[in-house]
Tab-separated table of C-alpha atoms in Angstrom:
chain	number	residue	atom	x	y	z
A	1	MET	CA	49.708	3.282	4.894
A	2	GLN	CA	45.908	3.255	5.513
A	3	VAL	CA	43.902	6.352	5.945
A	4	GLN	CA	40.741	5.996	7.989
A	5	LEU	CA	38.009	8.192	6.464
A	6	PRO	CA	35.532	9.559	9.006
A	7	PHE	CA	32.023	8.012	8.702
A	8	SER	CA	30.499	11.264	7.385
A	9	LEU	CA	32.806	11.181	4.310
A	10	LEU	CA	32.197	7.505	3.699
A	11	CYS	CA	28.468	8.211	3.432
A	12	LEU	CA	28.850	10.801	0.762
A	13	GLN	CA	29.581	8.221	-1.927
A	14	VAL	CA	27.256	7.481	-4.779
A	15	ILE	CA	26.130	3.862	-4.745
A	16	LYS	CA	25.760	1.869	-8.043
A	17	CYS	CA	23.195	-0.902	-7.794
A	18	LYS	CA	20.488	-2.758	-9.616
A	19	ALA	CA	17.026	-1.312	-10.002
A	20	ALA	CA	13.893	-2.064	-11.951
A	21	VAL	CA	13.333	1.057	-14.108
A	22	LEU	CA	10.097	1.694	-16.004
A	23	TRP	CA	11.054	3.807	-18.971
A	24	GLU	CA	7.505	4.206	-20.269
A	25	ALA	CA	3.936	2.988	-19.762
A	26	ASN	CA	2.711	-0.425	-20.755
A	27	LYS	CA	6.205	-1.826	-21.056
A	28	PRO	CA	8.028	-4.350	-18.874
A	29	PHE	CA	10.528	-3.271	-16.147
A	30	SER	CA	14.088	-3.115	-17.276
A	31	ILE	CA	16.711	-4.246	-14.688
A	32	GLU	CA	19.467	-1.501	-14.959
A	33	GLU	CA	22.481	-0.253	-13.099
A	34	VAL	CA	21.472	2.911	-11.424
A	35	GLU	CA	23.403	5.471	-9.458
A	36	VAL	CA	21.895	6.365	-6.045
A	37	ALA	CA	23.126	9.705	-4.652
A	38	PRO	CA	23.948	10.102	-0.972
A	39	PRO	CA	21.187	11.366	1.342
A	40	LYS	CA	21.047	15.151	1.694
A	41	ALA	CA	20.011	16.896	4.932
A	42	ASN	CA	17.064	15.097	6.684
A	43	GLU	CA	17.202	12.176	4.277
A	44	VAL	CA	17.873	8.457	4.778
A	45	ARG	CA	19.500	5.959	2.287
A	46	ILE	CA	18.130	2.443	2.734
A	47	LYS	CA	19.359	-0.905	1.533
A	48	VAL	CA	16.064	-2.551	0.492
A	49	VAL	CA	15.899	-6.167	1.663
A	50	ALA	CA	12.451	-7.191	0.605
A	51	THR	CA	9.694	-5.451	-1.333
A	52	GLY	CA	6.041	-6.443	-2.128
A	53	ILE	CA	4.273	-5.996	-5.446
A	54	CYS	CA	1.044	-3.955	-5.159
A	55	ARG	CA	-1.760	-3.212	-7.648
A	56	SER	CA	-0.971	0.563	-7.216
A	57	ASP	CA	2.386	-0.043	-8.893
A	58	ASP	CA	0.575	-1.711	-11.762
A	59	HIS	CA	-1.851	1.148	-12.061
A	60	VAL	CA	1.176	3.329	-12.972
A	61	ILE	CA	2.271	0.825	-15.655
A	62	THR	CA	-1.254	0.858	-17.258
A	63	GLY	CA	-1.758	4.521	-16.924
A	64	GLY	CA	-4.520	4.247	-14.283
A	65	LEU	CA	-2.379	6.221	-11.861
A	66	VAL	CA	-0.528	9.019	-13.771
A	67	MET	CA	3.141	9.476	-12.864
A	68	PRO	CA	6.150	10.920	-14.733
A	69	PHE	CA	8.577	8.570	-16.565
A	70	PRO	CA	11.188	7.163	-16.344
A	71	ILE	CA	10.445	6.020	-12.789
A	72	ILE	CA	11.424	3.472	-10.100
A	73	LEU	CA	8.213	2.099	-8.673
A	74	GLY	CA	7.655	0.130	-5.465
A	75	HIS	CA	6.333	1.366	-2.075
A	76	GLU	CA	5.832	-1.738	0.090
A	77	ALA	CA	9.157	-2.652	1.581
A	78	ALA	CA	11.517	-3.231	4.452
A	79	GLY	CA	15.261	-2.666	4.701
A	80	ILE	CA	18.273	-1.501	6.692
A	81	VAL	CA	19.563	2.101	6.940
A	82	GLU	CA	22.806	2.430	5.072
A	83	SER	CA	23.548	6.102	5.776
A	84	VAL	CA	21.829	9.305	6.946
A	85	GLY	CA	22.053	12.905	5.969
A	86	GLN	CA	22.584	15.804	8.266
A	87	GLY	CA	20.031	16.471	10.962
A	88	VAL	CA	18.567	12.915	10.948
A	89	THR	CA	17.768	11.805	14.555
A	90	SER	CA	15.016	9.098	14.336
A	91	VAL	CA	17.126	6.387	12.650
A	92	LYS	CA	20.845	5.521	12.348
A	93	PRO	CA	22.872	3.182	10.052
A	94	GLY	CA	22.096	-0.431	10.749
A	95	ASP	CA	18.488	0.142	11.953
A	96	LYS	CA	15.748	-1.986	10.407
A	97	VAL	CA	13.154	0.255	8.871
A	98	ILE	CA	10.072	0.399	6.732
A	99	PRO	CA	9.708	3.244	4.204
A	100	LEU	CA	6.359	5.147	4.351
A	101	PHE	CA	4.546	6.219	1.231
A	102	VAL	CA	2.369	8.350	3.522
A	103	PRO	CA	4.876	10.359	5.509
A	104	GLN	CA	4.264	11.923	8.903
A	105	CYS	CA	5.900	15.312	9.125
A	106	GLY	CA	4.250	15.988	12.554
A	107	GLU	CA	3.584	19.711	11.516
A	108	CYS	CA	0.816	19.850	8.924
A	109	ASN	CA	-2.950	20.021	9.601
A	110	SER	CA	-3.513	16.321	8.946
A	111	CYS	CA	-0.572	15.330	11.201
A	112	LEU	CA	-1.719	17.531	13.968
A	113	SER	CA	-5.371	16.375	13.814
A	114	SER	CA	-6.614	13.263	15.453
A	115	LYS	CA	-8.978	12.826	12.600
A	116	GLY	CA	-6.482	12.584	9.772
A	117	ASN	CA	-3.380	10.773	8.521
A	118	LEU	CA	-2.639	11.975	4.987
A	119	CYS	CA	0.389	14.204	5.632
A	120	SER	CA	0.520	17.173	3.312
A	121	LYS	CA	4.078	16.199	2.462
A	122	ASN	CA	2.780	13.152	0.501
A	123	ASP	CA	3.460	12.871	-3.218
A	124	ILE	CA	0.267	10.915	-4.004
A	125	GLY	CA	-1.768	13.872	-5.218
A	126	SER	CA	0.843	16.037	-6.866
A	127	ALA	CA	2.747	13.086	-8.459
A	128	ALA	CA	5.874	15.139	-8.847
A	129	GLY	CA	8.051	12.063	-8.645
A	130	LEU	CA	10.753	14.060	-6.757
A	131	MET	CA	12.223	14.367	-3.264
A	132	PRO	CA	10.739	17.268	-1.157
A	133	ASP	CA	13.514	19.577	-2.353
A	134	GLY	CA	12.319	19.095	-5.979
A	135	THR	CA	15.272	16.876	-7.137
A	136	THR	CA	15.906	13.134	-7.677
A	137	ARG	CA	18.491	10.845	-6.158
A	138	PHE	CA	18.411	8.347	-8.998
A	139	THR	CA	20.364	8.479	-12.258
A	140	CYS	CA	20.483	5.839	-15.078
A	141	LYS	CA	22.509	6.077	-18.327
A	142	GLY	CA	22.978	9.773	-17.625
A	143	LYS	CA	19.227	10.368	-17.189
A	144	ALA	CA	17.432	11.529	-14.069
A	145	ILE	CA	14.919	8.897	-12.803
A	146	HIS	CA	11.800	9.791	-10.982
A	147	HIS	CA	10.898	8.621	-7.432
A	148	PHE	CA	7.508	7.014	-6.713
A	149	ILE	CA	5.382	8.410	-3.861
A	150	GLY	CA	8.498	9.163	-1.815
A	151	THR	CA	9.603	5.598	-1.511
A	152	SER	CA	10.764	3.852	-4.739
A	153	THR	CA	11.591	0.387	-3.442
A	154	PHE	CA	12.101	-1.660	-6.659
A	155	THR	CA	15.910	-0.895	-6.272
A	156	GLU	CA	18.680	-2.341	-4.106
A	157	TYR	CA	19.093	1.101	-2.494
A	158	THR	CA	16.680	4.058	-2.158
A	159	VAL	CA	16.644	7.466	-0.553
A	160	VAL	CA	13.616	8.726	1.510
A	161	HIS	CA	13.003	11.750	3.562
A	162	GLU	CA	13.279	11.222	7.349
A	163	SER	CA	9.426	11.838	7.656
A	164	ALA	CA	8.924	8.837	5.376
A	165	VAL	CA	10.734	6.118	7.345
A	166	ALA	CA	9.874	4.260	10.505
A	167	LYS	CA	12.339	2.271	12.747
A	168	ILE	CA	11.065	-1.191	13.577
A	169	ASP	CA	11.949	-4.079	15.886
A	170	SER	CA	15.515	-5.345	15.099
A	171	ALA	CA	14.311	-8.942	15.363
A	172	ALA	CA	11.501	-8.519	12.746
A	173	PRO	CA	11.682	-10.737	9.653
A	174	LEU	CA	11.934	-8.118	6.825
A	175	GLU	CA	10.673	-10.508	4.055
A	176	LYS	CA	7.381	-10.697	6.020
A	177	VAL	CA	6.891	-7.270	7.712
A	178	CYS	CA	7.466	-5.508	4.376
A	179	LEU	CA	3.656	-5.965	3.912
A	180	ILE	CA	3.094	-3.634	6.825
A	181	GLY	CA	4.560	-0.949	4.424
A	182	CYS	CA	1.271	-0.927	2.464
A	183	GLY	CA	-0.975	-3.950	1.785
A	184	PHE	CA	-1.652	-5.363	5.259
A	185	SER	CA	-1.841	-1.920	7.022
A	186	THR	CA	-4.054	-0.428	4.332
A	187	GLY	CA	-6.603	-3.194	4.453
A	188	TYR	CA	-6.548	-3.947	8.170
A	189	GLY	CA	-6.683	-0.217	9.042
A	190	ALA	CA	-9.655	0.476	6.673
A	191	ALA	CA	-11.676	-1.924	8.894
A	192	VAL	CA	-10.412	-1.099	12.382
A	193	GLN	CA	-9.320	2.581	11.981
A	194	THR	CA	-11.376	4.180	9.152
A	195	ALA	CA	-14.709	2.362	9.383
A	196	LYS	CA	-14.289	1.436	13.032
A	197	VAL	CA	-16.165	-1.934	12.524
A	198	GLU	CA	-18.109	-2.837	15.608
A	199	PRO	CA	-18.651	-6.284	17.180
A	200	GLY	CA	-21.595	-8.180	15.809
A	201	SER	CA	-21.800	-6.179	12.515
A	202	THR	CA	-22.118	-7.355	9.004
A	203	CYS	CA	-19.454	-6.479	6.373
A	204	ALA	CA	-18.938	-6.862	2.678
A	205	VAL	CA	-15.422	-6.823	1.113
A	206	PHE	CA	-15.202	-6.301	-2.687
A	207	GLY	CA	-11.872	-7.645	-4.043
A	208	LEU	CA	-9.770	-10.397	-2.393
A	209	GLY	CA	-6.215	-9.455	-3.235
A	210	GLY	CA	-3.710	-8.906	-0.431
A	211	VAL	CA	-5.450	-5.730	0.675
A	212	GLY	CA	-8.892	-7.174	0.479
A	213	LEU	CA	-7.842	-10.186	2.544
A	214	SER	CA	-6.331	-7.740	5.152
A	215	VAL	CA	-9.692	-5.952	5.293
A	216	VAL	CA	-11.299	-9.438	6.050
A	217	MET	CA	-8.729	-9.856	8.858
A	218	GLY	CA	-9.541	-6.420	10.215
A	219	CYS	CA	-13.290	-7.090	10.170
A	220	LYS	CA	-12.742	-10.315	12.066
A	221	ALA	CA	-10.395	-8.770	14.608
A	222	ALA	CA	-13.040	-6.102	15.193
A	223	GLY	CA	-15.667	-8.732	15.972
A	224	ALA	CA	-17.845	-8.691	12.839
A	225	SER	CA	-20.354	-11.529	12.944
A	226	ARG	CA	-20.728	-11.849	9.160
A	227	ILE	CA	-18.060	-11.061	6.569
A	228	ILE	CA	-19.172	-11.436	2.958
A	229	ALA	CA	-16.295	-11.677	0.570
A	230	VAL	CA	-17.031	-10.658	-3.038
A	231	ASP	CA	-14.721	-11.534	-6.051
A	232	ILE	CA	-15.109	-12.830	-9.577
A	233	ASN	CA	-12.145	-15.209	-9.009
A	234	LYS	CA	-13.553	-18.203	-7.021
A	235	ASP	CA	-9.943	-19.446	-6.462
A	236	LYS	CA	-9.554	-16.735	-3.764
A	237	PHE	CA	-12.469	-17.912	-1.637
A	238	ALA	CA	-10.646	-20.687	0.294
A	239	LYS	CA	-8.039	-18.257	1.630
A	240	ALA	CA	-10.712	-15.585	2.374
A	241	LYS	CA	-12.680	-18.217	4.539
A	242	GLU	CA	-9.351	-19.235	6.167
A	243	LEU	CA	-8.818	-15.517	7.267
A	244	GLY	CA	-12.380	-15.007	8.554
A	245	ALA	CA	-14.899	-14.560	5.677
A	246	THR	CA	-18.268	-16.288	6.528
A	247	ASP	CA	-19.632	-16.084	3.037
A	248	CYS	CA	-18.134	-15.927	-0.421
A	249	VAL	CA	-20.068	-14.491	-3.462
A	250	ASN	CA	-19.146	-14.468	-7.103
A	251	PRO	CA	-21.120	-11.774	-9.017
A	252	LYS	CA	-20.826	-13.899	-12.070
A	253	ASP	CA	-23.151	-16.427	-10.477
A	254	PHE	CA	-26.119	-14.020	-10.483
A	255	LYS	CA	-28.258	-12.363	-13.139
A	256	LYS	CA	-29.094	-9.338	-10.814
A	257	PRO	CA	-26.740	-6.592	-9.706
A	258	ILE	CA	-24.545	-7.663	-6.874
A	259	HIS	CA	-25.701	-4.961	-4.425
A	260	GLU	CA	-29.168	-6.439	-4.687
A	261	VAL	CA	-27.817	-9.870	-3.977
A	262	LEU	CA	-26.077	-8.608	-0.876
A	263	ILE	CA	-29.227	-6.711	0.322
A	264	GLU	CA	-31.337	-9.982	-0.021
A	265	MET	CA	-28.662	-11.999	1.787
A	266	THR	CA	-28.602	-9.501	4.802
A	267	GLY	CA	-32.196	-8.331	4.869
A	268	GLN	CA	-31.420	-4.594	4.603
A	269	GLY	CA	-27.822	-4.325	3.523
A	270	VAL	CA	-24.508	-4.550	5.320
A	271	ASP	CA	-23.365	-2.301	8.110
A	272	TYR	CA	-19.919	-1.758	6.483
A	273	SER	CA	-18.783	-2.241	2.852
A	274	PHE	CA	-15.241	-2.003	1.417
A	275	GLU	CA	-14.221	-1.480	-2.186
A	276	VAL	CA	-10.708	-2.818	-2.554
A	277	ILE	CA	-10.355	-3.004	-6.300
A	278	GLY	CA	-10.173	0.513	-7.682
A	279	ARG	CA	-13.120	0.428	-10.144
A	280	THR	CA	-15.933	3.047	-10.253
A	281	ASP	CA	-18.636	0.409	-10.859
A	282	THR	CA	-17.715	-1.583	-7.827
A	283	MET	CA	-17.408	1.580	-5.669
A	284	ALA	CA	-21.070	2.387	-6.580
A	285	ALA	CA	-22.143	-1.175	-5.855
A	286	ALA	CA	-20.367	-1.164	-2.462
A	287	LEU	CA	-22.163	2.045	-1.503
A	288	ALA	CA	-25.569	0.709	-2.575
A	289	CYS	CA	-25.199	-2.579	-0.739
A	290	CYS	CA	-24.754	-0.957	2.677
A	291	GLN	CA	-27.681	-0.251	5.074
A	292	TYR	CA	-29.660	2.707	3.672
A	293	ASN	CA	-29.682	4.840	6.853
A	294	TYR	CA	-26.499	4.147	8.817
A	295	GLY	CA	-24.315	1.976	6.523
A	296	VAL	CA	-20.672	3.036	5.994
A	297	SER	CA	-18.824	2.334	2.686
A	298	VAL	CA	-15.081	2.794	2.423
A	299	ILE	CA	-13.102	3.285	-0.793
A	300	VAL	CA	-9.739	1.531	-0.349
A	301	GLY	CA	-8.758	0.782	-3.981
A	302	VAL	CA	-6.892	3.518	-5.842
A	303	PRO	CA	-9.485	5.282	-8.105
A	304	PRO	CA	-8.639	5.197	-11.782
A	305	ALA	CA	-7.293	8.417	-13.262
A	306	ALA	CA	-9.706	10.623	-15.399
A	307	GLN	CA	-12.772	8.618	-14.455
A	308	LYS	CA	-15.841	10.066	-12.807
A	309	ILE	CA	-18.470	8.293	-10.816
A	310	THR	CA	-22.221	8.654	-11.201
A	311	PHE	CA	-24.657	7.652	-8.451
A	312	ASP	CA	-28.123	8.354	-7.181
A	313	PRO	CA	-27.766	11.020	-4.472
A	314	MET	CA	-30.716	9.421	-2.605
A	315	LEU	CA	-28.107	6.805	-1.578
A	316	LEU	CA	-26.425	9.380	0.640
A	317	PHE	CA	-29.470	11.483	1.486
A	318	THR	CA	-31.013	8.552	3.569
A	319	GLY	CA	-27.931	8.613	5.785
A	320	ARG	CA	-25.279	6.351	4.356
A	321	THR	CA	-21.630	7.416	4.912
A	322	TRP	CA	-19.139	7.293	2.033
A	323	LYS	CA	-15.485	7.721	2.866
A	324	GLY	CA	-11.968	7.007	1.576
A	325	SER	CA	-9.052	5.421	3.427
A	326	VAL	CA	-5.281	5.954	2.607
A	327	PHE	CA	-2.890	3.683	4.331
A	328	GLY	CA	-5.719	2.371	6.582
A	329	GLY	CA	-6.012	5.717	8.374
A	330	TRP	CA	-2.799	5.045	10.320
A	331	LYS	CA	-0.409	7.833	11.289
A	332	SER	CA	2.505	6.080	9.598
A	333	LYS	CA	5.614	6.962	11.660
A	334	ASP	CA	3.761	6.350	14.904
A	335	SER	CA	1.728	3.276	13.893
A	336	VAL	CA	4.042	1.136	11.759
A	337	PRO	CA	6.513	0.275	14.639
A	338	LYS	CA	3.434	-0.713	16.784
A	339	LEU	CA	1.947	-2.866	13.955
A	340	VAL	CA	5.320	-4.659	13.597
A	341	ALA	CA	5.412	-5.113	17.419
A	342	ASP	CA	1.797	-6.574	17.218
A	343	TYR	CA	2.904	-8.975	14.498
A	344	MET	CA	5.904	-10.128	16.666
A	345	LYS	CA	3.398	-10.786	19.456
A	346	LYS	CA	1.427	-12.885	17.036
A	347	LYS	CA	-1.664	-10.653	17.158
A	348	PHE	CA	-2.164	-11.115	13.415
A	349	VAL	CA	-0.603	-13.324	10.654
A	350	LEU	CA	1.094	-12.226	7.424
A	351	ASP	CA	2.138	-15.579	5.947
A	352	PRO	CA	-1.204	-16.242	4.121
A	353	LEU	CA	-0.759	-12.910	2.232
A	354	ILE	CA	2.495	-14.093	0.702
A	355	THR	CA	1.859	-16.295	-2.277
A	356	HIS	CA	5.229	-16.229	-4.020
A	357	THR	CA	8.785	-15.249	-3.210
A	358	LEU	CA	10.869	-14.343	-6.209
A	359	PRO	CA	14.418	-12.965	-6.884
A	360	PHE	CA	14.434	-9.336	-7.795
A	361	THR	CA	15.360	-10.024	-11.398
A	362	LYS	CA	12.019	-11.852	-11.927
A	363	ILE	CA	9.985	-8.752	-11.040
A	364	ASN	CA	8.190	-8.917	-14.432
A	365	GLU	CA	7.040	-12.433	-13.644
A	366	GLY	CA	5.784	-11.194	-10.323
A	367	PHE	CA	3.562	-8.675	-12.073
A	368	ASP	CA	2.292	-11.356	-14.480
A	369	LEU	CA	1.211	-13.351	-11.404
A	370	LEU	CA	-0.540	-10.303	-9.982
A	371	ARG	CA	-2.451	-9.651	-13.226
A	372	THR	CA	-3.644	-13.283	-13.488
A	373	GLY	CA	-4.960	-13.251	-9.961
A	374	GLN	CA	-2.409	-15.568	-8.583
């Protein structure tokens, strides 16, 4: 005789699956069997289908971004809802979704303001590594494993708060739109949302990884007439030009500081500059290369922990604007479905940002490719 369990009871089971656990800093990921607890009230359990590798994950490994260990990293992904906790209304099992490392609670000052997008429920600043209720949903070998900025996507299943997940088009290819979970949105939005690049303007982009290339795409979409791509790896120049860069500059080719080179190239500096590396020296150079009175410089790369920046205050006194951009300034839950819809309408491309597709078990090789600029 078969007994049919109601759906709510089926969802309460712990799932055992593979995850890439980082037990301590500066060590490789260890593929482990983990236990993923069922979602509590207002939580969503997701089967992760595809996840991208981002420099921010690597910053945790090297200690540049301080997080508690052991931890499951990953924050740029797409998947399918497996189950939901009580009170969840925005998604249901079977929905295609993108987890959001910047949540959107809809109630805090940033969510209610038209000027901001960094929801107070984010775990970027506090780095608690826990769900909003102060507990974790991951266990491995009897030990509690920390979450990473509310997403933790280097696992076959993860649990996120309902405010940190967006339902997307059911026809979207998850192995491509996962990039909208961080890299593409962060770079593209820094240009079109945060800086609000204007038609005919000149831009400089420092760093040509996936996020930097997305900034180039954003500057082009906004109508910039000149986009100067800056990187010490000349192998990245061809793709930058393919995506809209008009000039490519390698700081190693010059004896003088790069900001002086850019000022000479443009006459009086660029209208907009973007630092997409996460180094204090390039942040200062990006500020210095923009027009002295009305230039705007945007910090997009994650700043290294415990480092301070020193600069001449005259750079700001003359009128320059220096600002930061998290997740491209997008209000995540509202904007991610629209960005996916724009991708489906071919308003932008994602394929050039995907260099390699690897099985999950080769995650350490993926990070080697990231670190060697490939």
